[in-house]
PDB file of C-alpha atoms in Angstrom:
ATOM      1  CA  MET Q  14      -5.389 -21.962  -9.273  1.00 76.00           C
ATOM      2  CA  ARG Q  15      -5.564 -18.799 -11.977  1.00 89.00           C
ATOM      3  CA  LYS Q  16      -7.316 -16.471  -8.799  1.00 93.00           C
ATOM      4  CA  ARG Q  17      -4.401 -17.803  -5.917  1.00 93.00           C
ATOM      5  CA  ALA Q  18      -1.661 -15.982  -8.457  1.00 93.00           C
ATOM      6  CA  ALA Q  19      -3.683 -12.704  -8.751  1.00 93.00           C
ATOM      7  CA  CYS Q  20      -4.125 -12.755  -4.960  1.00 94.00           C
ATOM      8  CA  PHE Q  21      -0.677 -12.933  -5.099  1.00 94.00           C
ATOM      9  CA  LEU Q  22      -0.106 -10.650  -7.031  1.00 94.00           C
ATOM     10  CA  TYR Q  23      -2.124  -7.667  -5.181  1.00 94.00           C
ATOM     11  CA  TRP Q  24      -1.022  -8.461  -2.095  1.00 93.00           C
ATOM     12  CA  ARG Q  25       2.816  -7.771  -3.716  1.00 94.00           C
ATOM     13  CA  LEU Q  26       1.365  -4.614  -4.663  1.00 92.00           C
ATOM     14  CA  ILE Q  27      -0.173  -3.912  -1.802  1.00 91.00           C
ATOM     15  CA  SER Q  28       3.068  -4.826  -0.241  1.00 90.00           C
ATOM     16  CA  ALA Q  29       5.456  -2.682  -2.707  1.00 90.00           C
ATOM     17  CA  TYR Q  30       3.222   0.702  -1.893  1.00 88.00           C
ATOM     18  CA  TRP Q  31       2.329   0.560   1.273  1.00 89.00           C
ATOM     19  CA  PRO Q  32       5.015   2.228   3.306  1.00 87.00           C
ATOM     20  CA  SER Q  33       4.908   5.204   0.682  1.00 89.00           C
ATOM     21  CA  LEU Q  34       0.589   5.275   1.372  1.00 85.00           C
ATOM     22  CA  ALA Q  35       1.574   5.592   5.398  1.00 85.00           C
ATOM     23  CA  LEU Q  36       4.413   7.857   5.164  1.00 87.00           C
ATOM     24  CA  ARG Q  37       2.045  10.486   2.685  1.00 86.00           C
ATOM     25  CA  ILE Q  38      -0.819   9.972   5.921  1.00 84.00           C
ATOM     26  CA  ASN Q  39       1.883  10.933   8.091  1.00 84.00           C
ATOM     27  CA  LEU Q  40       2.926  13.860   6.148  1.00 82.00           C
ATOM     28  CA  THR Q  41      -0.647  14.753   5.603  1.00 82.00           C
ATOM     29  CA  ARG Q  42      -1.628  14.425   8.884  1.00 81.00           C
ATOM     30  CA  ASN Q  43       1.874  16.338  10.049  1.00 76.00           C
ATOM     31  CA  ASP Q  44       0.408  19.558   7.788  1.00 72.00           C
ATOM     32  CA  SER Q  45      -3.226  19.620   9.348  1.00 67.00           C
ATOM     33  CA  SER Q  46      -2.040  19.396  12.872  1.00 58.00           C
TER      34      SER Q  46
END
């Protein structure tokens, strides 16, 4: 049960930070090209 809660929190963190992470990747990709 506790492991499931930890997984849920982990996914919340990922989904929260994913947009900024993708944005950073796009920025670096545009800079290199």
